[in-house]
Coordinates of C-alpha atoms in Angstrom, one line a residue:
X1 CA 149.0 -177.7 26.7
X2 CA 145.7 -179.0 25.0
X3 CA 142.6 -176.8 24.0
X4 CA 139.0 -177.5 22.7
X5 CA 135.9 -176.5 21.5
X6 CA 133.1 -178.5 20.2
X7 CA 135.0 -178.6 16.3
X8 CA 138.5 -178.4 17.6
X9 CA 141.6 -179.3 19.6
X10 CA 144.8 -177.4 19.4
X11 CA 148.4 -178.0 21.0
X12 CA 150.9 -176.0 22.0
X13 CA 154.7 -176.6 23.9
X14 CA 155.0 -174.6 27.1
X15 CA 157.6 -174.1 29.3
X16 CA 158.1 -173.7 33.2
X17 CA 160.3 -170.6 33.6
X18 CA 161.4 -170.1 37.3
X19 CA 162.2 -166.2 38.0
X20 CA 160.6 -165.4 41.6
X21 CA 157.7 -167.0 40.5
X22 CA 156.7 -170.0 38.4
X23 CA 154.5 -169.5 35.4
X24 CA 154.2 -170.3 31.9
X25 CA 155.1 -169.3 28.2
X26 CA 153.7 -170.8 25.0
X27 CA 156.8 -171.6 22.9
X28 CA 156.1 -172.0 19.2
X29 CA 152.6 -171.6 17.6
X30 CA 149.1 -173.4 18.5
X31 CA 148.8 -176.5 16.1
X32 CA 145.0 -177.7 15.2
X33 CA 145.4 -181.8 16.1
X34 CA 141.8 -182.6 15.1
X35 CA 139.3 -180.2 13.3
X36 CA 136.0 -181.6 13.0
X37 CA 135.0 -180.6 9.2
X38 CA 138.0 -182.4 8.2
X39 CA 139.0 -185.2 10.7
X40 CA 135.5 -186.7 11.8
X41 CA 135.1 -190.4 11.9
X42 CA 131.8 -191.5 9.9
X43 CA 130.6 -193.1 13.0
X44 CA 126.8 -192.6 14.7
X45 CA 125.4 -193.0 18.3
X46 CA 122.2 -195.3 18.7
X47 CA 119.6 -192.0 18.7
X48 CA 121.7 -191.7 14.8
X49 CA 123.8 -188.5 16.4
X50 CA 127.2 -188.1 15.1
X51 CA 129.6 -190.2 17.6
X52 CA 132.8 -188.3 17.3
X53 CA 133.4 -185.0 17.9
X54 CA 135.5 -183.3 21.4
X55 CA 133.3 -182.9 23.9
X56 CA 135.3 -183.4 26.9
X57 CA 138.5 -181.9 28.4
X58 CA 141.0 -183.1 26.7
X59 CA 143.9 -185.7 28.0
X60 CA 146.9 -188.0 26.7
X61 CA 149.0 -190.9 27.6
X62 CA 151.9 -192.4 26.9
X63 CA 151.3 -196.4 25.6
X64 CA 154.7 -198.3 26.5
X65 CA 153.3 -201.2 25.0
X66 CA 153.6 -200.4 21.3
X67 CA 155.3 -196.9 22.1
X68 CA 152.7 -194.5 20.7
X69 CA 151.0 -191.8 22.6
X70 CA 147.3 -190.9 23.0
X71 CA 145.2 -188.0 23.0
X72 CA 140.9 -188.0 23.2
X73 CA 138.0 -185.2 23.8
X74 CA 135.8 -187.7 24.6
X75 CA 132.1 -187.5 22.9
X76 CA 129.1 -189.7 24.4
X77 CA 128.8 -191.6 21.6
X78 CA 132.1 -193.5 20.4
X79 CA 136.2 -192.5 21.7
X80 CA 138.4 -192.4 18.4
X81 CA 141.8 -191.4 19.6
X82 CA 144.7 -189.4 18.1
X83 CA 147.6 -191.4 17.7
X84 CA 150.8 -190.4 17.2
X85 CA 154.6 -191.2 18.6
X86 CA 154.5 -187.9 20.1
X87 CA 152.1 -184.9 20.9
X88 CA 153.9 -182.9 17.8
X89 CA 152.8 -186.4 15.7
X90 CA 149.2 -187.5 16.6
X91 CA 146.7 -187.6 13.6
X92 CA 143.0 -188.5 14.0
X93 CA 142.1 -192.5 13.5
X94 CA 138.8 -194.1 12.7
X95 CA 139.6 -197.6 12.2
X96 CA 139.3 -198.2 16.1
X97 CA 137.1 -196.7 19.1
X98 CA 138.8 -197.2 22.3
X99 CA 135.9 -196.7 24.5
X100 CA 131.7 -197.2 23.6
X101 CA 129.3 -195.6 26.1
X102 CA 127.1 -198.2 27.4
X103 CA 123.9 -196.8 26.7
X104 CA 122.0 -198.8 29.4
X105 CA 118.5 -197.2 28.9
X106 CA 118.2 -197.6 33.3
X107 CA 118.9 -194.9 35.1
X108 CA 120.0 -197.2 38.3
X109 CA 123.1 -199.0 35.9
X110 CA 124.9 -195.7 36.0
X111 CA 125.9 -196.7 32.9
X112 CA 124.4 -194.6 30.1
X113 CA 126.0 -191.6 28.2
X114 CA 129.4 -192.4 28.9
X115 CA 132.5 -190.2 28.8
X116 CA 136.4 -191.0 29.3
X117 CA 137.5 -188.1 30.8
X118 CA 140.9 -189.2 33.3
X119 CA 143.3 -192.0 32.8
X120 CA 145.9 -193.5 35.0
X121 CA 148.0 -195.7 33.4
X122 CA 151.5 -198.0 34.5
X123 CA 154.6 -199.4 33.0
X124 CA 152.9 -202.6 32.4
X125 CA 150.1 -201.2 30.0
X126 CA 147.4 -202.0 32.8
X127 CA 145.9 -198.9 33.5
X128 CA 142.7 -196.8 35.0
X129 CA 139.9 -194.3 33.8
X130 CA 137.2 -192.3 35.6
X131 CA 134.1 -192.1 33.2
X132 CA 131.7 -189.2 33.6
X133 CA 128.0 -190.7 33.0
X134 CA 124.8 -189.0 32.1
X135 CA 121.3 -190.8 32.4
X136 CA 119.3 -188.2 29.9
X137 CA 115.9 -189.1 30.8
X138 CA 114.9 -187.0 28.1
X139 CA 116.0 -188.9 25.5
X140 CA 114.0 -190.0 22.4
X141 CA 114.8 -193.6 23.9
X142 CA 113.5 -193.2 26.6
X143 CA 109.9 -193.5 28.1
X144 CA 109.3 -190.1 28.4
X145 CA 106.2 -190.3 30.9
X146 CA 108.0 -192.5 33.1
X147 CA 111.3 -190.3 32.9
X148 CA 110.5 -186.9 31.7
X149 CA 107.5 -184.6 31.0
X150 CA 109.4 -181.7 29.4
X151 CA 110.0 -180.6 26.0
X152 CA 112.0 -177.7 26.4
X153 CA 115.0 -176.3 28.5
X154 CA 115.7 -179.8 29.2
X155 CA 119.3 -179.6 29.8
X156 CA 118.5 -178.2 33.1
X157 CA 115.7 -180.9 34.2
X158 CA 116.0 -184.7 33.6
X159 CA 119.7 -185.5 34.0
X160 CA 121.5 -187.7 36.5
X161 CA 125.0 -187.7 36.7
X162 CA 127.6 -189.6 38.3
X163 CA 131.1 -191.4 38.2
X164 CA 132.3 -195.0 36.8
X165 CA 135.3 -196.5 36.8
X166 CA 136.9 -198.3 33.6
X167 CA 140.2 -200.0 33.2
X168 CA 142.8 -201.4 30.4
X169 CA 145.3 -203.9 30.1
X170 CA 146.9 -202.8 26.6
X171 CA 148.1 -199.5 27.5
X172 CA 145.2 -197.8 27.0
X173 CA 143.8 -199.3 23.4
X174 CA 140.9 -200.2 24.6
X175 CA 138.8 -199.3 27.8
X176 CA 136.2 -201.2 29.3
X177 CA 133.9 -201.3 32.8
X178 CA 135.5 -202.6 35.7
X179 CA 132.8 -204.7 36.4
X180 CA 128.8 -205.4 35.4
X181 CA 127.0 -202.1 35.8
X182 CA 126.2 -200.7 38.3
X183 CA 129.3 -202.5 40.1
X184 CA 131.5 -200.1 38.6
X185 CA 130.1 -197.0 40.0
X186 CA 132.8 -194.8 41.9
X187 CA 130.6 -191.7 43.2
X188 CA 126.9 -190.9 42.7
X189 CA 124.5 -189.4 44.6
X190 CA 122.4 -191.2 47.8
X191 CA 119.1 -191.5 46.2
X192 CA 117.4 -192.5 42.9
X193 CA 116.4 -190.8 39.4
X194 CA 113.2 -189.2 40.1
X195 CA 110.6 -187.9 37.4
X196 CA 111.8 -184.2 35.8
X197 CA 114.8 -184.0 38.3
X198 CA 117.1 -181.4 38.2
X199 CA 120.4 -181.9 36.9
X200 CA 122.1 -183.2 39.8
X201 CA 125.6 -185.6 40.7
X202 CA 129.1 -185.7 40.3
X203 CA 131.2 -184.5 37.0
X204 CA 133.8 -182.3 35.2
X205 CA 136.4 -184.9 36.1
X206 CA 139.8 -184.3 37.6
X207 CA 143.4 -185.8 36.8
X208 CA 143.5 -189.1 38.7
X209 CA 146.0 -189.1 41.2
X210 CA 147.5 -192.1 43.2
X211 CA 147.2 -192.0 47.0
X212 CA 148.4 -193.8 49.8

């Protein structure tokens, strides 16, 4: 099992245990993988915001290609992995970013604040990932009388949401847009960013799963 907050993700080995019902049990003690006062990459987002940190539910894969596993919390800004030949091994790296949000500063791209959040990957090292997107119209970037009038409790107003899809062809090294934006969209909603919108659209990711 993986956990997060903001400054922190933490492992731990469970086991299935089959006795009527089916539930879980934590075997062994919760290990800290990636504490952010200690483990953060010096590495910034274009409004100069810190790029890595664990902001997103955290996932892992198996790379058969060079045989190493993967485990993110995906921030907005920058996706440095931990890396590891196992769970029980991972330690944080900054020499490489596996996935850079886009930060297309249009609202119609669907390709702004970007965040890796579910990965499918094959034998092969070709693999798939759903990216959660964010248009913040309230950025500092932004036009903010063309996009957004408000200066506080803008979390809830200004925001777009929606669903792009990414894919890999080195197990899951690096990630990149399935196609030109907004070609890569998988799910948003049927009309366009309006001025001081609520925060609407699609997010909090799922597993991927492969269907018929």
């Amino acid at each position: 099992a993986i956990t997060m907050t903001h400054h922190c993700v933490s492992v731990a080995v469970l086991v299935a245990v089959v006795s009527g019902n089916l539930y879980l049990q934590m075997e062994g003690e919760w290990e800290t993988v990636y504490n952010i006062t200690t483990s953060q990459c010096n590495a910034t987002t274009i409004e100069n915001k810190t790029a890595d940190m664990t902001d997103s539910m955290p996932i892992a894969w198996f790379n058969r290609l060079d045989n190493q596993t993967y485990m993110i919390a995906a921030a907005s800004g920058a996706t440095f992995p931990n890396v590891g030949p196992s769970l029980n091994e991972v330690s944080h790296r900054c020499d490489h970013s596996i996935f850079n949000s886009t930060m297309n500063l249009d609202p119609a791209s669907y390709a702004n604040w970007q965040w890796l959040q579910s990965v499918h990957m094959f034998a092969n090292g070709t693999g798939y990932g759903l990216a959660h997107n964010e248009f913040h119209g309230f950025s500092k970037l932004e036009n903010a009388s063309k996009y957004c009038n408000f200066t506080t409790n803008r979390g809830a107003y200004c925001n777009l949401w929606s669903t792009g899809l990414l894919y890999t062809t080195d197990g899951g090294r690096n990630f990149r847009l399935i196609d030109e934006p907004p070609a890569h969209l998988v799910a948003a909603l049927p009309y366009r960013y309006t001025l001081n919108q609520g925060t609407t659209g699609y997010g909090a990711i799922s597993t991927m799963l492969q269907g018929a």
